[in-house]
Short mmCIF file of C-alpha atoms and ligand atoms in Angstrom, two decimals:
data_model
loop_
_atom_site.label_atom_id
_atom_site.label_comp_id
_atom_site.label_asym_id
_atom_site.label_seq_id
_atom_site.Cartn_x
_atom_site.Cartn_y
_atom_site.Cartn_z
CA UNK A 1 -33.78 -68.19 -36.26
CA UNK A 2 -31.32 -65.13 -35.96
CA UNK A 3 -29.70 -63.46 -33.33
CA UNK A 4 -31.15 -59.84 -31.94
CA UNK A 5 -28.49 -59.19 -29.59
CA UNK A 6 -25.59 -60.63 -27.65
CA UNK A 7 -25.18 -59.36 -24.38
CA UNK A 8 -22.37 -60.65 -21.98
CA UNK A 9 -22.47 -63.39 -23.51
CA UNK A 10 -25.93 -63.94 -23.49
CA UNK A 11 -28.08 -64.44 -27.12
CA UNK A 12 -30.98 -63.06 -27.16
CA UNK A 13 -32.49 -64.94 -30.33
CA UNK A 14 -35.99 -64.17 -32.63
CA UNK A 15 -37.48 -66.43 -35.25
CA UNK A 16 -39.13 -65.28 -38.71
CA UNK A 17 -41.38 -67.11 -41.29
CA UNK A 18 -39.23 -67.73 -43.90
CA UNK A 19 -41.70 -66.84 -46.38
CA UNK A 20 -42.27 -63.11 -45.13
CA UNK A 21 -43.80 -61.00 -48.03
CA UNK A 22 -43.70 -57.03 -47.01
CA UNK A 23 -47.43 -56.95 -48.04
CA UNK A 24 -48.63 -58.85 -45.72
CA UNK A 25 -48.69 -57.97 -41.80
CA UNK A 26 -46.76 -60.20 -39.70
CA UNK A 27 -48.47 -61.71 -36.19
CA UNK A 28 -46.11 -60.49 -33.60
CA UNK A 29 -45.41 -63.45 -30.13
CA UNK A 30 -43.15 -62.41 -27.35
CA UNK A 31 -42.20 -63.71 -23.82
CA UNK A 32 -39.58 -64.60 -21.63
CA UNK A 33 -38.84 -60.75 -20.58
CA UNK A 34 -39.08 -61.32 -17.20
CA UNK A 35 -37.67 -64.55 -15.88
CA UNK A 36 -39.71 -65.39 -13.05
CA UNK A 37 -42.76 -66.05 -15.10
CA UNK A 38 -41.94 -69.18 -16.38
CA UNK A 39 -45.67 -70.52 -17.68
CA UNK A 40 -45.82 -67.38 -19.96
CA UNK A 41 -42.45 -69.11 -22.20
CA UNK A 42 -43.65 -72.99 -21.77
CA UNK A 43 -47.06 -71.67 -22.71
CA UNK A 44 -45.65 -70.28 -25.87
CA UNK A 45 -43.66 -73.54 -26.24
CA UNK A 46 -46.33 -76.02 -26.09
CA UNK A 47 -48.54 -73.35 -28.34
CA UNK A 48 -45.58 -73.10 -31.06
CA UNK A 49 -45.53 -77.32 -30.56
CA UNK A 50 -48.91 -77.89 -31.65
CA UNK A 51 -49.25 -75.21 -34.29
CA UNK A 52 -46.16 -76.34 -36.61
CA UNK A 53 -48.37 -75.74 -39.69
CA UNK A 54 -49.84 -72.50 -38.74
CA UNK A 55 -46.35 -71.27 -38.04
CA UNK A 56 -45.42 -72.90 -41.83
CA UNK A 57 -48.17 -71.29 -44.03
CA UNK A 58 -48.78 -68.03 -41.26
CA UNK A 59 -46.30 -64.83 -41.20
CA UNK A 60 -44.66 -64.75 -37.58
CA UNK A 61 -42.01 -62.85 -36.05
CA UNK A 62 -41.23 -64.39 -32.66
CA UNK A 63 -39.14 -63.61 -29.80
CA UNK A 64 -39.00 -66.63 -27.44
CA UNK A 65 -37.25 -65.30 -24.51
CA UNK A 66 -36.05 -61.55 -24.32
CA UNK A 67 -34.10 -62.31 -21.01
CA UNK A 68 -32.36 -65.95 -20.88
CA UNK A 69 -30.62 -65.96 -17.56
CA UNK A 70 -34.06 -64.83 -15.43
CA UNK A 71 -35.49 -67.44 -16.95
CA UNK A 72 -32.62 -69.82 -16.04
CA UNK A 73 -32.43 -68.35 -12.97
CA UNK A 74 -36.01 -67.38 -11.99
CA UNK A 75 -35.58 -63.60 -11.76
CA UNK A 76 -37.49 -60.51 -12.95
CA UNK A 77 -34.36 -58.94 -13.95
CA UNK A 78 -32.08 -59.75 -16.79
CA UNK A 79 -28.21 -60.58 -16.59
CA UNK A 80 -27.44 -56.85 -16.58
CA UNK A 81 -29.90 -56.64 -13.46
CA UNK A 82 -32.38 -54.65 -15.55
CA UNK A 83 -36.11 -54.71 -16.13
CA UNK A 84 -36.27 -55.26 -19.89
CA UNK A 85 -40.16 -54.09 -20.13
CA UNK A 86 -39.29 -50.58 -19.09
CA UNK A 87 -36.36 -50.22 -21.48
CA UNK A 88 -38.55 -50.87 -25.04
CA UNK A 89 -38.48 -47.13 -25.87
CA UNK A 90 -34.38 -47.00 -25.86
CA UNK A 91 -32.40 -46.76 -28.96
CA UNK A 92 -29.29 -47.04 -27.07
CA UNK A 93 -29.76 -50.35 -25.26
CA UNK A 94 -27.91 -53.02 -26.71
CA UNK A 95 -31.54 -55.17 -27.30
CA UNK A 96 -34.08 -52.87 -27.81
CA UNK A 97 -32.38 -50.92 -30.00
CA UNK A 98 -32.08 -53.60 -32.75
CA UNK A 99 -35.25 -54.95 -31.64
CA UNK A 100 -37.28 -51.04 -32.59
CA UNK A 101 -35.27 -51.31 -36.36
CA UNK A 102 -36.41 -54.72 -36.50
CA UNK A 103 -40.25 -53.58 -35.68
CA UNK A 104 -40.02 -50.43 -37.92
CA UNK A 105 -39.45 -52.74 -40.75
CA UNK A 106 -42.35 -55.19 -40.83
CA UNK A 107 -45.83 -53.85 -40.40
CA UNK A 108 -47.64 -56.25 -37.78
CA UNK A 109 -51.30 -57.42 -37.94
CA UNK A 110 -51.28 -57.73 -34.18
CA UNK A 111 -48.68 -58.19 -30.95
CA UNK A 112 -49.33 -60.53 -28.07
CA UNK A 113 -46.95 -60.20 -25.42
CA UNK A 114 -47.02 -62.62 -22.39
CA UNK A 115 -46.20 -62.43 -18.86
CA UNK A 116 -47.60 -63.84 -15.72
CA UNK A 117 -48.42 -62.11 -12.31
CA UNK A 118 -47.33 -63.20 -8.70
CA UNK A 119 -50.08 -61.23 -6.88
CA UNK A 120 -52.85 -61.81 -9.51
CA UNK A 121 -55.96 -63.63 -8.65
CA UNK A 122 -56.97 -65.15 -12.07
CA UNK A 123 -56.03 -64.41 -16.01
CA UNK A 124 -56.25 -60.97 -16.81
CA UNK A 125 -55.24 -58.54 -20.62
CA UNK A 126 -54.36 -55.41 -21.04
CA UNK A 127 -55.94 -54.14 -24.64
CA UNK A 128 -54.27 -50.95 -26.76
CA UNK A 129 -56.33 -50.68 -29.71
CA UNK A 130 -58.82 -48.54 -31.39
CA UNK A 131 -62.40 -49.75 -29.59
CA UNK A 132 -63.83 -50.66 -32.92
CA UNK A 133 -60.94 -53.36 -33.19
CA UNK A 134 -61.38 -54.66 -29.50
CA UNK A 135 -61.38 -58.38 -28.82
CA UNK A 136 -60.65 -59.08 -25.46
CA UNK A 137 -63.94 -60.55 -24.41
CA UNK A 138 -63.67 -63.16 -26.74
CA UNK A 139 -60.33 -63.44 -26.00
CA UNK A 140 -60.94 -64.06 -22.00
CA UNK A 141 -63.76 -66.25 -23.10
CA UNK A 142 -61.63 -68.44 -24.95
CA UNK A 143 -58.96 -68.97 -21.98
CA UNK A 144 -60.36 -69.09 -18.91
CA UNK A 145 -61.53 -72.72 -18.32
CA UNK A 146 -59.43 -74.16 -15.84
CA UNK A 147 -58.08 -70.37 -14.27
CA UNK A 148 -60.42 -67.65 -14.05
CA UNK A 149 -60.56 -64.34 -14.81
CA UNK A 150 -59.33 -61.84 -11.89
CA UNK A 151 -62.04 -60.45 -10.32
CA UNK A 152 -60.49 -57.38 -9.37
CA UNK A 153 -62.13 -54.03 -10.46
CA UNK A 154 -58.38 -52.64 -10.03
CA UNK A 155 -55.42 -54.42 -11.21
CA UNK A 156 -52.32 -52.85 -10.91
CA UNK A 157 -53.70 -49.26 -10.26
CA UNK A 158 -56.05 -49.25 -13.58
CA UNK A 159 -59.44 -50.24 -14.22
CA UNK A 160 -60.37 -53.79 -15.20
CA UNK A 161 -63.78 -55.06 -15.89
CA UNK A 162 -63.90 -59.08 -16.28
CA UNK A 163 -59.65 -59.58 -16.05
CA UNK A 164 -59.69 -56.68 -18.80
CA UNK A 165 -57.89 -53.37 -19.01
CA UNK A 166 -58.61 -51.38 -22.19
CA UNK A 167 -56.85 -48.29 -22.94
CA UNK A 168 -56.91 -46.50 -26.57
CA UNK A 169 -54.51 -44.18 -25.48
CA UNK A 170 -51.27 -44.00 -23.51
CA UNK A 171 -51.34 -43.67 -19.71
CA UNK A 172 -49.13 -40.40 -18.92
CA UNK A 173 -45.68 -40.48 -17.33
CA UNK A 174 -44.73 -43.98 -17.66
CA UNK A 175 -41.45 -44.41 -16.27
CA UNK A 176 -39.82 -46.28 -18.88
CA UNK A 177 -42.27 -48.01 -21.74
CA UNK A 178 -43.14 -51.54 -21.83
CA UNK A 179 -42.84 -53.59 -25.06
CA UNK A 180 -47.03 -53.43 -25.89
CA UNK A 181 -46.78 -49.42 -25.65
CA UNK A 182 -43.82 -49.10 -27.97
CA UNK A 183 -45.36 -51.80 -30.46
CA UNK A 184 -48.54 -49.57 -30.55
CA UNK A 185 -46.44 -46.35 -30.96
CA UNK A 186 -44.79 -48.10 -33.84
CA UNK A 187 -48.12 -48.58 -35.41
CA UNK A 188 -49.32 -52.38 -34.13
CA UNK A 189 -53.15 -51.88 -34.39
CA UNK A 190 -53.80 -53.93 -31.58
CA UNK A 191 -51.38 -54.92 -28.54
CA UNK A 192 -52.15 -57.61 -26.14
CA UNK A 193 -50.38 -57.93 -22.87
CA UNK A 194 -51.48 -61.68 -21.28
CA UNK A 195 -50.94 -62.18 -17.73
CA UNK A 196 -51.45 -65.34 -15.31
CA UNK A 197 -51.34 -66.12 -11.85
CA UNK A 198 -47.37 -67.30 -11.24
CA UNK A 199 -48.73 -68.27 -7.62
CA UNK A 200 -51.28 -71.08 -9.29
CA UNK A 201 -50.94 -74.62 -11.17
CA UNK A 202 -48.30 -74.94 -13.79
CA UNK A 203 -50.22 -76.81 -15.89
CA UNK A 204 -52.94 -74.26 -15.70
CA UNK A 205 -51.16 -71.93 -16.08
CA UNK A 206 -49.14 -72.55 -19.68
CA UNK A 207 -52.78 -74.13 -20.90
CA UNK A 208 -54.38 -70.94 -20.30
CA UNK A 209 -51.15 -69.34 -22.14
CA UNK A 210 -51.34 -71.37 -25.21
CA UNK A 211 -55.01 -71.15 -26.00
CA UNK A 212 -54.66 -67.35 -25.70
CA UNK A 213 -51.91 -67.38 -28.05
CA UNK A 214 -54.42 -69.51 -30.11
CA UNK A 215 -57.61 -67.18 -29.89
CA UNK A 216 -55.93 -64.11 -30.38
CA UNK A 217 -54.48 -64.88 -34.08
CA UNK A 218 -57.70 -66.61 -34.27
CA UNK A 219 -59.48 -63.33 -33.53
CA UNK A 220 -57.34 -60.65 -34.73
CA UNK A 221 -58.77 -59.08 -37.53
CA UNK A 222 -57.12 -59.05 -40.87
CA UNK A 223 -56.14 -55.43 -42.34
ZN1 ZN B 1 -43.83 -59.78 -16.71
#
Protein backbone atom coordinates (compact mmCIF):
# COMPACT_ATOMS: atom_id res chain seq x y z
CA UNK A 1 0.00 0.00 0.00
CA UNK A 2 1.51 3.49 -1.00
CA UNK A 3 0.42 6.83 -0.88
CA UNK A 4 -0.95 8.71 -4.32
CA UNK A 5 -1.43 11.97 -2.85
CA UNK A 6 -1.75 13.97 0.34
CA UNK A 7 -4.08 16.62 0.22
CA UNK A 8 -4.81 18.88 3.33
CA UNK A 9 -4.01 16.46 5.15
CA UNK A 10 -5.93 13.94 3.64
CA UNK A 11 -4.09 10.44 2.09
CA UNK A 12 -5.36 9.38 -0.66
CA UNK A 13 -3.79 5.71 -0.66
CA UNK A 14 -3.58 2.76 -3.72
CA UNK A 15 -2.51 -0.83 -3.29
CA UNK A 16 -0.30 -2.96 -5.85
CA UNK A 17 0.40 -6.77 -6.18
CA UNK A 18 3.61 -7.08 -5.02
CA UNK A 19 4.53 -9.39 -7.63
CA UNK A 20 3.76 -6.96 -10.67
CA UNK A 21 5.72 -8.18 -13.82
CA UNK A 22 5.53 -5.30 -16.73
CA UNK A 23 4.45 -8.15 -19.11
CA UNK A 24 1.58 -8.85 -17.79
CA UNK A 25 -1.59 -6.39 -17.72
CA UNK A 26 -2.69 -5.39 -14.42
CA UNK A 27 -6.76 -5.58 -13.45
CA UNK A 28 -7.50 -2.05 -12.57
CA UNK A 29 -10.50 -1.57 -9.10
CA UNK A 30 -11.48 1.88 -8.09
CA UNK A 31 -14.14 3.52 -5.78
CA UNK A 32 -14.74 5.79 -3.14
CA UNK A 33 -14.64 9.03 -5.60
CA UNK A 34 -17.68 10.26 -4.57
CA UNK A 35 -18.55 9.95 -0.93
CA UNK A 36 -22.11 9.59 -0.83
CA UNK A 37 -22.10 6.23 -2.43
CA UNK A 38 -21.09 4.29 0.26
CA UNK A 39 -22.15 0.47 -1.03
CA UNK A 40 -19.84 1.04 -4.09
CA UNK A 41 -16.46 1.05 -1.28
CA UNK A 42 -18.05 -1.74 1.24
CA UNK A 43 -18.85 -3.63 -1.93
CA UNK A 44 -15.25 -3.53 -2.90
CA UNK A 45 -14.40 -4.33 0.76
CA UNK A 46 -16.31 -7.40 1.27
CA UNK A 47 -15.17 -8.40 -2.57
CA UNK A 48 -11.30 -7.74 -1.67
CA UNK A 49 -12.35 -9.91 1.84
CA UNK A 50 -13.29 -12.94 0.17
CA UNK A 51 -10.85 -12.94 -2.71
CA UNK A 52 -7.46 -12.80 -0.54
CA UNK A 53 -5.95 -15.43 -2.90
CA UNK A 54 -7.01 -14.01 -6.12
CA UNK A 55 -5.58 -10.71 -4.99
CA UNK A 56 -2.17 -12.98 -3.94
CA UNK A 57 -1.51 -14.91 -7.24
CA UNK A 58 -3.65 -12.01 -9.62
CA UNK A 59 -1.91 -8.54 -10.77
CA UNK A 60 -4.06 -5.62 -9.16
CA UNK A 61 -3.67 -2.05 -8.87
CA UNK A 62 -6.33 -0.72 -6.50
CA UNK A 63 -7.51 2.51 -5.37
CA UNK A 64 -9.88 2.04 -2.38
CA UNK A 65 -11.21 5.41 -1.86
CA UNK A 66 -10.16 8.45 -4.14
CA UNK A 67 -12.03 10.93 -1.76
CA UNK A 68 -11.79 10.00 2.17
CA UNK A 69 -13.66 12.78 3.83
CA UNK A 70 -17.07 12.32 1.43
CA UNK A 71 -16.95 9.13 2.39
CA UNK A 72 -16.59 10.04 6.10
CA UNK A 73 -18.83 12.56 5.66
CA UNK A 74 -21.37 11.34 3.07
CA UNK A 75 -20.75 13.92 0.34
CA UNK A 76 -20.28 13.90 -3.45
CA UNK A 77 -17.56 16.29 -3.15
CA UNK A 78 -14.11 15.84 -1.80
CA UNK A 79 -12.38 17.93 1.09
CA UNK A 80 -11.40 20.60 -1.46
CA UNK A 81 -15.28 20.72 -2.37
CA UNK A 82 -14.52 19.23 -5.80
CA UNK A 83 -16.00 16.53 -7.97
CA UNK A 84 -13.02 14.20 -8.39
CA UNK A 85 -14.67 12.28 -11.57
CA UNK A 86 -14.54 15.39 -13.68
CA UNK A 87 -10.95 16.26 -12.79
CA UNK A 88 -9.22 12.69 -14.25
CA UNK A 89 -7.91 14.47 -17.37
CA UNK A 90 -5.75 17.17 -15.16
CA UNK A 91 -2.08 17.01 -14.87
CA UNK A 92 -2.07 19.79 -12.50
CA UNK A 93 -4.35 18.48 -9.75
CA UNK A 94 -2.57 17.38 -6.87
CA UNK A 95 -4.32 13.52 -7.31
CA UNK A 96 -4.87 12.97 -10.69
CA UNK A 97 -1.84 14.08 -11.74
CA UNK A 98 0.21 11.32 -9.99
CA UNK A 99 -2.60 9.08 -10.47
CA UNK A 100 -2.26 9.57 -14.94
CA UNK A 101 1.91 8.79 -14.36
CA UNK A 102 0.90 6.01 -12.31
CA UNK A 103 -1.62 4.64 -15.22
CA UNK A 104 0.86 5.48 -18.07
CA UNK A 105 3.18 3.06 -16.48
CA UNK A 106 1.34 -0.24 -16.18
CA UNK A 107 -0.63 -1.47 -19.12
CA UNK A 108 -4.15 -2.69 -17.68
CA UNK A 109 -6.11 -5.79 -18.84
CA UNK A 110 -9.29 -4.05 -17.81
CA UNK A 111 -10.72 -1.02 -15.32
CA UNK A 112 -13.83 -1.33 -13.22
CA UNK A 113 -14.75 1.72 -11.59
CA UNK A 114 -17.69 1.80 -9.08
CA UNK A 115 -20.19 4.23 -8.04
CA UNK A 116 -23.77 4.10 -7.06
CA UNK A 117 -26.79 6.31 -8.21
CA UNK A 118 -29.41 8.20 -5.98
CA UNK A 119 -32.08 8.52 -8.73
CA UNK A 120 -31.41 5.08 -10.37
CA UNK A 121 -34.04 2.47 -10.50
CA UNK A 122 -31.94 -0.79 -10.56
CA UNK A 123 -28.04 -1.75 -11.42
CA UNK A 124 -26.95 -0.30 -14.46
CA UNK A 125 -22.85 -0.17 -16.62
CA UNK A 126 -21.56 1.99 -18.71
CA UNK A 127 -19.17 -0.11 -21.36
CA UNK A 128 -16.03 1.73 -23.40
CA UNK A 129 -14.60 -0.92 -25.38
CA UNK A 130 -14.17 -2.12 -28.85
CA UNK A 131 -17.74 -4.19 -29.52
CA UNK A 132 -15.84 -7.32 -30.29
CA UNK A 133 -14.51 -7.18 -26.56
CA UNK A 134 -18.04 -6.34 -25.00
CA UNK A 135 -19.18 -8.15 -21.89
CA UNK A 136 -21.72 -6.40 -20.23
CA UNK A 137 -24.55 -8.82 -20.70
CA UNK A 138 -22.86 -11.33 -18.93
CA UNK A 139 -21.77 -8.99 -16.67
CA UNK A 140 -25.54 -7.71 -15.70
CA UNK A 141 -26.44 -11.34 -15.76
CA UNK A 142 -24.11 -12.19 -13.20
CA UNK A 143 -25.28 -9.29 -10.65
CA UNK A 144 -28.60 -8.69 -10.71
CA UNK A 145 -30.27 -11.26 -8.35
CA UNK A 146 -31.47 -9.49 -5.51
CA UNK A 147 -31.49 -5.64 -7.45
CA UNK A 148 -32.49 -5.44 -10.90
CA UNK A 149 -31.41 -3.99 -13.79
CA UNK A 150 -32.82 -0.29 -14.49
CA UNK A 151 -35.34 -0.41 -16.81
CA UNK A 152 -34.85 2.85 -18.20
CA UNK A 153 -34.28 3.18 -22.02
CA UNK A 154 -32.45 6.60 -20.94
CA UNK A 155 -30.19 6.87 -18.08
CA UNK A 156 -28.58 9.90 -17.53
CA UNK A 157 -29.29 11.43 -21.04
CA UNK A 158 -27.74 8.26 -23.06
CA UNK A 159 -29.13 5.20 -24.31
CA UNK A 160 -29.35 2.05 -22.19
CA UNK A 161 -30.76 -1.21 -23.25
CA UNK A 162 -31.11 -3.82 -20.17
CA UNK A 163 -29.16 -1.28 -17.33
CA UNK A 164 -26.43 -1.02 -20.24
CA UNK A 165 -24.79 1.94 -21.92
CA UNK A 166 -22.20 1.03 -24.56
CA UNK A 167 -20.17 3.56 -26.20
CA UNK A 168 -16.88 2.73 -28.41
CA UNK A 169 -16.18 6.16 -28.69
CA UNK A 170 -16.10 9.32 -26.60
CA UNK A 171 -19.27 11.39 -26.12
CA UNK A 172 -18.27 15.10 -27.33
CA UNK A 173 -17.81 18.06 -25.00
CA UNK A 174 -17.58 16.48 -21.73
CA UNK A 175 -17.09 19.03 -19.25
CA UNK A 176 -14.34 17.65 -17.37
CA UNK A 177 -13.49 13.63 -17.95
CA UNK A 178 -14.42 10.99 -15.64
CA UNK A 179 -11.87 8.36 -14.49
CA UNK A 180 -13.35 5.36 -17.15
CA UNK A 181 -12.80 7.96 -20.17
CA UNK A 182 -9.26 8.86 -19.24
CA UNK A 183 -8.39 5.05 -18.46
CA UNK A 184 -9.64 4.27 -22.05
CA UNK A 185 -7.70 7.27 -23.53
CA UNK A 186 -4.69 5.85 -21.79
CA UNK A 187 -5.19 2.65 -23.60
CA UNK A 188 -7.48 0.33 -20.98
CA UNK A 189 -9.20 -1.95 -23.59
CA UNK A 190 -12.21 -2.13 -21.74
CA UNK A 191 -13.64 0.37 -18.96
CA UNK A 192 -16.47 -0.46 -16.75
CA UNK A 193 -18.33 2.14 -14.83
CA UNK A 194 -20.82 0.07 -12.12
CA UNK A 195 -23.59 1.92 -10.69
CA UNK A 196 -26.37 0.99 -7.96
CA UNK A 197 -29.33 2.35 -6.56
CA UNK A 198 -27.94 4.52 -3.25
CA UNK A 199 -31.84 4.92 -2.49
CA UNK A 200 -32.21 0.81 -2.03
CA UNK A 201 -31.00 -1.97 0.61
CA UNK A 202 -27.47 -1.79 1.82
CA UNK A 203 -27.01 -5.17 1.80
CA UNK A 204 -28.20 -5.34 -1.74
CA UNK A 205 -26.59 -3.04 -2.67
CA UNK A 206 -22.62 -3.94 -1.78
CA UNK A 207 -23.75 -7.79 -2.82
CA UNK A 208 -24.59 -6.66 -6.14
CA UNK A 209 -21.11 -4.60 -5.98
CA UNK A 210 -18.95 -7.45 -5.10
CA UNK A 211 -20.18 -10.06 -7.50
CA UNK A 212 -19.66 -7.49 -10.29
CA UNK A 213 -16.25 -6.94 -9.19
CA UNK A 214 -16.17 -10.82 -9.33
CA UNK A 215 -17.68 -11.40 -12.94
CA UNK A 216 -15.91 -8.80 -14.55
CA UNK A 217 -12.16 -10.18 -13.88
CA UNK A 218 -13.96 -13.34 -14.36
CA UNK A 219 -15.01 -12.19 -17.83
CA UNK A 220 -12.46 -9.89 -19.01
CA UNK A 221 -10.63 -11.31 -21.64
CA UNK A 222 -6.96 -11.93 -21.42
CA UNK A 223 -4.66 -9.95 -24.07
ZN1 LIG B 1 -20.34 8.37 -8.39
Amino acid sequence: MRVLAEVDGEKILYLESPKRRPTVATDYLSTGVHGDEAGSAWGLLIWAENHIQTLREGSFLIFPCFNPQGLRHNTRLDNRGLDINRRFDRLDDPITGPWQKLILERKLRIAVCLHEDFDSQGCYLYELSAAKLSISQKLMAACTQRIKADPRRVIEGSRANGGIIRRSKLPPNFPGLPEAIVLWQLGCPITLTFETPSEFNLDHRVAAQASFVSAALRHAPHP
